PDB file of C-alpha atoms and ligand atoms in Angstrom:
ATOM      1  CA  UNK A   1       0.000   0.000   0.000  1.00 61.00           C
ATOM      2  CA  UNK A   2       0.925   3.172  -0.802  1.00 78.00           C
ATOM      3  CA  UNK A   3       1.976   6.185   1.426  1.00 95.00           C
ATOM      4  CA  UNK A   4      -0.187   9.405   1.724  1.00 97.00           C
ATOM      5  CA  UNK A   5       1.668  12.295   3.340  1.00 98.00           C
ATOM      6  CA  UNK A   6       1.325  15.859   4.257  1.00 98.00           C
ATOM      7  CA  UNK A   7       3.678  18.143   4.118  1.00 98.00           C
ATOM      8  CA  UNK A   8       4.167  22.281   4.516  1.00 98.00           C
ATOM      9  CA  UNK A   9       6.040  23.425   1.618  1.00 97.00           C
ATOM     10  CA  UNK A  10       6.706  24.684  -2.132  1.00 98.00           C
ATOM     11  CA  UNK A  11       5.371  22.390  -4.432  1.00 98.00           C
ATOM     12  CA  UNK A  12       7.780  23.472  -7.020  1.00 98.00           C
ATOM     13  CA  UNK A  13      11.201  22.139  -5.094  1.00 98.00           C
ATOM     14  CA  UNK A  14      10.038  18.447  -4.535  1.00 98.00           C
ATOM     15  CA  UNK A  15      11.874  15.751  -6.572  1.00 97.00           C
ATOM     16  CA  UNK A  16       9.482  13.456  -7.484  1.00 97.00           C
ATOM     17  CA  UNK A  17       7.047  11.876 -10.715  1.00 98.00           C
ATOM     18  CA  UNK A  18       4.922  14.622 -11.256  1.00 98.00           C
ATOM     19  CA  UNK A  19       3.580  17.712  -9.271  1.00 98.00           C
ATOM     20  CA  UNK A  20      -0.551  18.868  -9.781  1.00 99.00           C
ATOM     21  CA  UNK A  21      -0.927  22.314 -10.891  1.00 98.00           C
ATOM     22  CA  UNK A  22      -3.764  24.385  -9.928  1.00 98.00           C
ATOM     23  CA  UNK A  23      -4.192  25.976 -13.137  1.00 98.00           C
ATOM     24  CA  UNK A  24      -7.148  28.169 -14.425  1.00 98.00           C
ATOM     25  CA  UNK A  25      -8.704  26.733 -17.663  1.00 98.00           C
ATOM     26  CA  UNK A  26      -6.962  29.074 -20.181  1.00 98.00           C
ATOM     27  CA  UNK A  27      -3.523  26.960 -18.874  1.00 98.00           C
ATOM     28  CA  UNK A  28      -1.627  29.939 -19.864  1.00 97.00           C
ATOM     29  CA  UNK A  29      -0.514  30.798 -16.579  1.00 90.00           C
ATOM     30  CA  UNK A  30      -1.717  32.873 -13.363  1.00 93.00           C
ATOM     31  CA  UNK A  31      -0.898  33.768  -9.935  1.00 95.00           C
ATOM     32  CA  UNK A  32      -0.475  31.425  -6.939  1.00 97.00           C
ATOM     33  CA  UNK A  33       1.084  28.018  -7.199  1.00 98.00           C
ATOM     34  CA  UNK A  34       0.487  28.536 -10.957  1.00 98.00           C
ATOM     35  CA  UNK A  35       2.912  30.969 -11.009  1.00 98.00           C
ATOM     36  CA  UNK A  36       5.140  29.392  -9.000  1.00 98.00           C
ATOM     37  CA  UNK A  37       5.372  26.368 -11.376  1.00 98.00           C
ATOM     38  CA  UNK A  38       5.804  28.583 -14.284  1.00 98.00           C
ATOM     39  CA  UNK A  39       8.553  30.143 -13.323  1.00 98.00           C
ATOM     40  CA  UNK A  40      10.389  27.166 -11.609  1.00 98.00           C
ATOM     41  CA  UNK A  41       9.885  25.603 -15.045  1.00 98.00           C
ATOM     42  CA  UNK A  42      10.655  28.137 -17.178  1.00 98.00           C
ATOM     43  CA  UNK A  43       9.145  29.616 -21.010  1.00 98.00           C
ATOM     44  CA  UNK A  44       8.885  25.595 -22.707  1.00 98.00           C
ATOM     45  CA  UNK A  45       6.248  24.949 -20.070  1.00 98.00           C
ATOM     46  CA  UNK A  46       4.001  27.812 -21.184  1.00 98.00           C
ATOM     47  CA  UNK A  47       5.003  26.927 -25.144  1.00 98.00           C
ATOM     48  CA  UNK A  48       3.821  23.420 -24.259  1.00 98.00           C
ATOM     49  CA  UNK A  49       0.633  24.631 -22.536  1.00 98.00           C
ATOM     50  CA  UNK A  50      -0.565  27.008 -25.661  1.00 98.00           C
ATOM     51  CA  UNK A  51      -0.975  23.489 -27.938  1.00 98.00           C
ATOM     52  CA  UNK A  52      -3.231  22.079 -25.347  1.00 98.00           C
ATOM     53  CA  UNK A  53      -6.493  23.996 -25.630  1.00 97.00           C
ATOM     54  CA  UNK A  54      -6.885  24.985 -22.544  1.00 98.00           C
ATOM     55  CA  UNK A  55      -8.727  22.453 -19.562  1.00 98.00           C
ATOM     56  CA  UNK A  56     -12.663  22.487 -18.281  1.00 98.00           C
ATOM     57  CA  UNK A  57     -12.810  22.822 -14.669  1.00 98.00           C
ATOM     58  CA  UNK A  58     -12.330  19.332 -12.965  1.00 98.00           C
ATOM     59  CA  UNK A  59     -10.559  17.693 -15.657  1.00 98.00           C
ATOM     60  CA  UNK A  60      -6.456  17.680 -16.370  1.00 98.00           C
ATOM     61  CA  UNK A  61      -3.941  17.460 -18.793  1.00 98.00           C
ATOM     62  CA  UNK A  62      -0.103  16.501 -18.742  1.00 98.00           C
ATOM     63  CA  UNK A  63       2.939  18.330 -19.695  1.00 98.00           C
ATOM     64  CA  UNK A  64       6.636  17.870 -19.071  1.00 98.00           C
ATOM     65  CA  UNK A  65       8.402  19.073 -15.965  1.00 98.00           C
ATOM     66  CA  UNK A  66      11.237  21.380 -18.113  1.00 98.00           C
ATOM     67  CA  UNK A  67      13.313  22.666 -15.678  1.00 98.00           C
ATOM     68  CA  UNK A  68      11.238  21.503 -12.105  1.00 98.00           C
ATOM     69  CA  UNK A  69      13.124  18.350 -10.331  1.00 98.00           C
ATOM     70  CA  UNK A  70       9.300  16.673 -11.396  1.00 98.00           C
ATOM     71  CA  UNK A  71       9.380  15.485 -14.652  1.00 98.00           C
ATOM     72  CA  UNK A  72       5.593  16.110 -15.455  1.00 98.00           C
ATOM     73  CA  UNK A  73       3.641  18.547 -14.068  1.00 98.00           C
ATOM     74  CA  UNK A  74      -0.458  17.713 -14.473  1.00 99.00           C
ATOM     75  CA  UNK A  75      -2.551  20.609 -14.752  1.00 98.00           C
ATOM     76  CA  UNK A  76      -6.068  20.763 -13.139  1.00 98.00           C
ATOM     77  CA  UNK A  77      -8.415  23.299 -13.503  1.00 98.00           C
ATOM     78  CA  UNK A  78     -10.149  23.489  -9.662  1.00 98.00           C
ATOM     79  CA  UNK A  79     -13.738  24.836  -8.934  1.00 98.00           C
ATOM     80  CA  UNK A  80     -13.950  28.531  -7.916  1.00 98.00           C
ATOM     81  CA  UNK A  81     -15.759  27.891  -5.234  1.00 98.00           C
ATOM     82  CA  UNK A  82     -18.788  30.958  -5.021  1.00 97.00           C
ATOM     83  CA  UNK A  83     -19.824  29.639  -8.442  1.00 98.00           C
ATOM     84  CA  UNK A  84     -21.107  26.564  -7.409  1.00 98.00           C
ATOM     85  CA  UNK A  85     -23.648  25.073  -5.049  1.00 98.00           C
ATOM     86  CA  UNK A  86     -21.302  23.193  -1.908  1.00 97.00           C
ATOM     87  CA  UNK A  87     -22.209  20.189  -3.492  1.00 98.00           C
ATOM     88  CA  UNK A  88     -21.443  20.862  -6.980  1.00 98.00           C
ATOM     89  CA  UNK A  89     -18.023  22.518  -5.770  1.00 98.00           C
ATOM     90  CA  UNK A  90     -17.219  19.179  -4.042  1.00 98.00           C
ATOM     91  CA  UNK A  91     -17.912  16.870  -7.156  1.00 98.00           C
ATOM     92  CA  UNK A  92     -16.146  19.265  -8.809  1.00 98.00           C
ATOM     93  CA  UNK A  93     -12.757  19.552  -6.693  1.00 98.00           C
ATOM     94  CA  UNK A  94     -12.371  15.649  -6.222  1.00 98.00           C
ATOM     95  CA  UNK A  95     -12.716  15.352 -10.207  1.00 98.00           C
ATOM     96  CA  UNK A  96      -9.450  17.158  -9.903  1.00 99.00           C
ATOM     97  CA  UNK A  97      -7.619  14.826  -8.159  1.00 98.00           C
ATOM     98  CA  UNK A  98      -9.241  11.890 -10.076  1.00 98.00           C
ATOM     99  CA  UNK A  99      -8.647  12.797 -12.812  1.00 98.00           C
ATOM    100  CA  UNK A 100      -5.099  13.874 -11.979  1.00 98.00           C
ATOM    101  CA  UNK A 101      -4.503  10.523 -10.383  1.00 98.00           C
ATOM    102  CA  UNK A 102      -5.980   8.672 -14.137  1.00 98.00           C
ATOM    103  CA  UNK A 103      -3.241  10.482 -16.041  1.00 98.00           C
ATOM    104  CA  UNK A 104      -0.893   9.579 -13.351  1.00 98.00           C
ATOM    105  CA  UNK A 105      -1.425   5.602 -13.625  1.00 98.00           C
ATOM    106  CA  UNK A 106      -1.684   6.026 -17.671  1.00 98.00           C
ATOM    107  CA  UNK A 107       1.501   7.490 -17.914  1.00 98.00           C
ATOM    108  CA  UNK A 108       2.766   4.884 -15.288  1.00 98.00           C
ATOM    109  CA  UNK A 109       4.033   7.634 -12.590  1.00 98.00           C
ATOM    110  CA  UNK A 110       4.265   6.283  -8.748  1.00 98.00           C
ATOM    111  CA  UNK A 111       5.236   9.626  -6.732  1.00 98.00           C
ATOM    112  CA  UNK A 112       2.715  12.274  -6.999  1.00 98.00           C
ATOM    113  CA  UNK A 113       2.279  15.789  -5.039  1.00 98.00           C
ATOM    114  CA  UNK A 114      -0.423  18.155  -4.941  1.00 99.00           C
ATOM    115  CA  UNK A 115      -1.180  21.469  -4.101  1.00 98.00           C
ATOM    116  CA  UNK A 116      -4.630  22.223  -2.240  1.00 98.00           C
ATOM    117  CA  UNK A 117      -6.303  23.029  -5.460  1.00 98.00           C
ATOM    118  CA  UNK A 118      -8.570  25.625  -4.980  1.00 98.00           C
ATOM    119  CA  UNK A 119      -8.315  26.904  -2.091  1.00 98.00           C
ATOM    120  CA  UNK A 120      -6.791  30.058  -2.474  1.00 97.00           C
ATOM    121  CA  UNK A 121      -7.905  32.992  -4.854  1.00 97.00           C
ATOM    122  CA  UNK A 122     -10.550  30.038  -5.643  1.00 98.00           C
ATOM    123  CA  UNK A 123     -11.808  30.575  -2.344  1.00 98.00           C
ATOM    124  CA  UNK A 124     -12.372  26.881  -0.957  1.00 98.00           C
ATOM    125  CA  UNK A 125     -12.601  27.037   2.357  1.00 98.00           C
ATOM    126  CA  UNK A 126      -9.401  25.422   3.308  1.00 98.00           C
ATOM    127  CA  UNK A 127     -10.481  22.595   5.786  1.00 98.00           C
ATOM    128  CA  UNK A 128     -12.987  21.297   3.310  1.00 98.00           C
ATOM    129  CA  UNK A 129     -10.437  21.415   0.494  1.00 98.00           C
ATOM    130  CA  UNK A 130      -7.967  19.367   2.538  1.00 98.00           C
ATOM    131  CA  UNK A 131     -10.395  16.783   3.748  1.00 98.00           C
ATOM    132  CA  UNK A 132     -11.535  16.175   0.324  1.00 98.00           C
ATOM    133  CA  UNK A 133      -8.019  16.542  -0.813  1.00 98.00           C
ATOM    134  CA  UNK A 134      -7.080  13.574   1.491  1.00 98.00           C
ATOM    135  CA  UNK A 135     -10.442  11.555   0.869  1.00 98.00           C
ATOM    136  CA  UNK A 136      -9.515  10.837  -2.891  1.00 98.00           C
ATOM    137  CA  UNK A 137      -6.188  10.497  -2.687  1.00 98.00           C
ATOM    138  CA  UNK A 138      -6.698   7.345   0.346  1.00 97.00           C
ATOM    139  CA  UNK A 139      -8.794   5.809  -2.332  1.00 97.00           C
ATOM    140  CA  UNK A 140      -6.319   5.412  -4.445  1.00 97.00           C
ATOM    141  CA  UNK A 141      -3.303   5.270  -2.403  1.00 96.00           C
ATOM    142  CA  UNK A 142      -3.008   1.519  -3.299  1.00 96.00           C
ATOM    143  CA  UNK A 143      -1.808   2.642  -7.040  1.00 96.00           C
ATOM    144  CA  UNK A 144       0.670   4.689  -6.213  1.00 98.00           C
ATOM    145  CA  UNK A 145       3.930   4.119  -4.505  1.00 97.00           C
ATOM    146  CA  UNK A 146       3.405   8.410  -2.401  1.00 98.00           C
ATOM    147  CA  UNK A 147       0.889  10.345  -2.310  1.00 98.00           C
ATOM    148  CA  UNK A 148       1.631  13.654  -0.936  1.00 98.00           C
ATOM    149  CA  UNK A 149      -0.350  16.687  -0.323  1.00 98.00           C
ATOM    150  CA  UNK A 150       2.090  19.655  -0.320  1.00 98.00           C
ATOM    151  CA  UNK A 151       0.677  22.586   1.960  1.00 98.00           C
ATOM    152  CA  UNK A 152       1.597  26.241   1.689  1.00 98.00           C
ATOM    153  CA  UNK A 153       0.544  28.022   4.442  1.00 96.00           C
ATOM    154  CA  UNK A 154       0.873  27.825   8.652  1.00 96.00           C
ATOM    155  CA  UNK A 155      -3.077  27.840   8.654  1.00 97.00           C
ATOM    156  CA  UNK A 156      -3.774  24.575   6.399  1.00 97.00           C
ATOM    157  CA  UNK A 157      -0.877  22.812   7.664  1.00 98.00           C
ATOM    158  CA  UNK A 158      -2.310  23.246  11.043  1.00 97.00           C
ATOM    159  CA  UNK A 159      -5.987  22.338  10.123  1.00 97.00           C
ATOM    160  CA  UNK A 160      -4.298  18.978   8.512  1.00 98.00           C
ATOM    161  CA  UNK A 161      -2.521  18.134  11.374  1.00 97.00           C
ATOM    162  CA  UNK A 162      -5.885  18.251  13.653  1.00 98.00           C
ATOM    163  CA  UNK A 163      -7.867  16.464  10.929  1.00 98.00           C
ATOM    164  CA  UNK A 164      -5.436  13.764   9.453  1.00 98.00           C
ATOM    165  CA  UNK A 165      -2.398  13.543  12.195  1.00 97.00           C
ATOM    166  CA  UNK A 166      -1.546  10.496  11.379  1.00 97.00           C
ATOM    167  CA  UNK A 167      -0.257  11.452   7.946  1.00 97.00           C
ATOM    168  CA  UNK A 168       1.613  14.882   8.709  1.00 97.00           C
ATOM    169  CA  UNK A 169       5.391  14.656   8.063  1.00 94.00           C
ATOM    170  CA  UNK A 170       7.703  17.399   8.870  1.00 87.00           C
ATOM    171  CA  UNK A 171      11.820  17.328   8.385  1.00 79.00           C
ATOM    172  CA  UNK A 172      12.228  15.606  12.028  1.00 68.00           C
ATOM    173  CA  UNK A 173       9.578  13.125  11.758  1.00 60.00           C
ATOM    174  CA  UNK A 174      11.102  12.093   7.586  1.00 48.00           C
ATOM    175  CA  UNK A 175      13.113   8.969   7.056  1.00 44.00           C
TER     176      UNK A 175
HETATM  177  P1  ADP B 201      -6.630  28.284  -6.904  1.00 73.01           P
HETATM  178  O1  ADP B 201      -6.809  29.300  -7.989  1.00 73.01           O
HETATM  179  O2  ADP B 201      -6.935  26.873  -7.381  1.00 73.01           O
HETATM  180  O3  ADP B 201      -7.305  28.654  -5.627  1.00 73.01           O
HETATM  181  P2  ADP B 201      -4.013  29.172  -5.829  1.00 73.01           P
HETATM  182  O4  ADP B 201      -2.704  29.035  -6.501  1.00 73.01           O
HETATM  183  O5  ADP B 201      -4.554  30.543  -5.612  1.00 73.01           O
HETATM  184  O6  ADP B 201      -5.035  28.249  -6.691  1.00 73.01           O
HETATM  185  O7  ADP B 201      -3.973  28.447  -4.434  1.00 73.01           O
HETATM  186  C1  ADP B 201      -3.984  27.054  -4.261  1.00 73.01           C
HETATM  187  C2  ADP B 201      -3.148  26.716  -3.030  1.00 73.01           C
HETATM  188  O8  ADP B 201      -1.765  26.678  -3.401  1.00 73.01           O
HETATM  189  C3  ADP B 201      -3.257  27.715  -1.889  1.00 73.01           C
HETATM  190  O9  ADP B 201      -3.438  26.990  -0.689  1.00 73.01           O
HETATM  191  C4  ADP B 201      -1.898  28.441  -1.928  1.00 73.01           C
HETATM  192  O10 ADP B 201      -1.493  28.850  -0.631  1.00 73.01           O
HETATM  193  C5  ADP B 201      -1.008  27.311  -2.409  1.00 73.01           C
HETATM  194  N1  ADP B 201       0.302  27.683  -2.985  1.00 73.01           N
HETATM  195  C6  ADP B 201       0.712  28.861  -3.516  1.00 73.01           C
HETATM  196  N2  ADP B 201       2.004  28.770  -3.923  1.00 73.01           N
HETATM  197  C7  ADP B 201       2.410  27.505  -3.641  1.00 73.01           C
HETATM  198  C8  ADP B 201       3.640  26.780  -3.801  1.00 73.01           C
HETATM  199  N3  ADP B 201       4.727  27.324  -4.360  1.00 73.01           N
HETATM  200  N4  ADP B 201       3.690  25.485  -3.372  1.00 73.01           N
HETATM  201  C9  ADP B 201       2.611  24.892  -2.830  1.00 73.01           C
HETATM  202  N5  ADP B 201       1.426  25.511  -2.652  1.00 73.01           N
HETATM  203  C10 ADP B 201       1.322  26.800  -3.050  1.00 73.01           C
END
């Protein structure tokens, strides 16, 4: 079985399959961890990104990694939350990480991170985003060799530790 982990950190340092990117649906760059990404990967990410069409909200699509230590980077267009009913929003936001997780197993990759899509200028509130963050990817954990959600802020990584404990990881408790 597979390990799930949380962790407090920037997504676009870890070494590892492929990161999640929590794109908007043009997939021509933004703010946030978008940014990030972009410019940890440098100009061939967005060049790949303009021949993809763009990406409806809850579905994904797969580039390379350029110059990120993750070789692929998945992009996932999240929710925003105010435009949907709670329920909607939620159907929505776990599409994201199935369907992040599908490409994953087609393309054969075993060490996946994610960022808590949506939840920042898409305004999902943060404890819901990382329970259902966390939901999805235990259902699959089986497939995948690690599973780890990477958390920006103090705030999240504190609601995580309170609601999932047993899967927090920080530099002392590693290895
Ligand atoms: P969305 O538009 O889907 O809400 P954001 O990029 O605004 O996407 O925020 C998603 C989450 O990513 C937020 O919790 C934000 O704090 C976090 N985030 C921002 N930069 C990074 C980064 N470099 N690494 C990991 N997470 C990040």
């Amino acid at each position: 079985m597979g390990k799930i982990k949380i962790i407090k950190g920037d997504i676009t340092k870890l070494r590892c399959d492929a990161i999640v990117n929590a794109a908007n649906s043009s997939l021509l760059g933004g703010g946030g961890v978008d940014g990030a990404i972009h410019r940890a990967a440098g100009p061939e990410l967005l060049a790949e990104c303009r021949t993809l069409g763009g990406c409806c909200t809850g579905e994904a699509k797969i580039t390379k990694g350029y110059n990120l230590p993750a070789r692929f980077v998945i992009h996932t267009v999240g929710p925003i939350y105010y435009e949907h009913s709670a329920v909607e929003a939620e159907a929505l936001l776990s599409a994201c990480y199935e369907n992040s997780l599908k490409l994953a197993r087609e393309k054969g990759l075993k060490t996946i991170a994610f960022p808590l899509i949506s939840a920042g200028v898409y305004g999902y509130p943060q404890s819901e985003a990382i329970r259902v963050a966390v939901e999805t990817m235990k259902g699959h954990a089986e497939e995948f060799d690690e599973l780890t959600l990477v958390l920006f802020g103090e705030r999240e990584f504190g609601f995580a530790g309170e609601m999932f404990g047993e899967f927090i990881s920080t530099p002392s408790s590693t290895r």
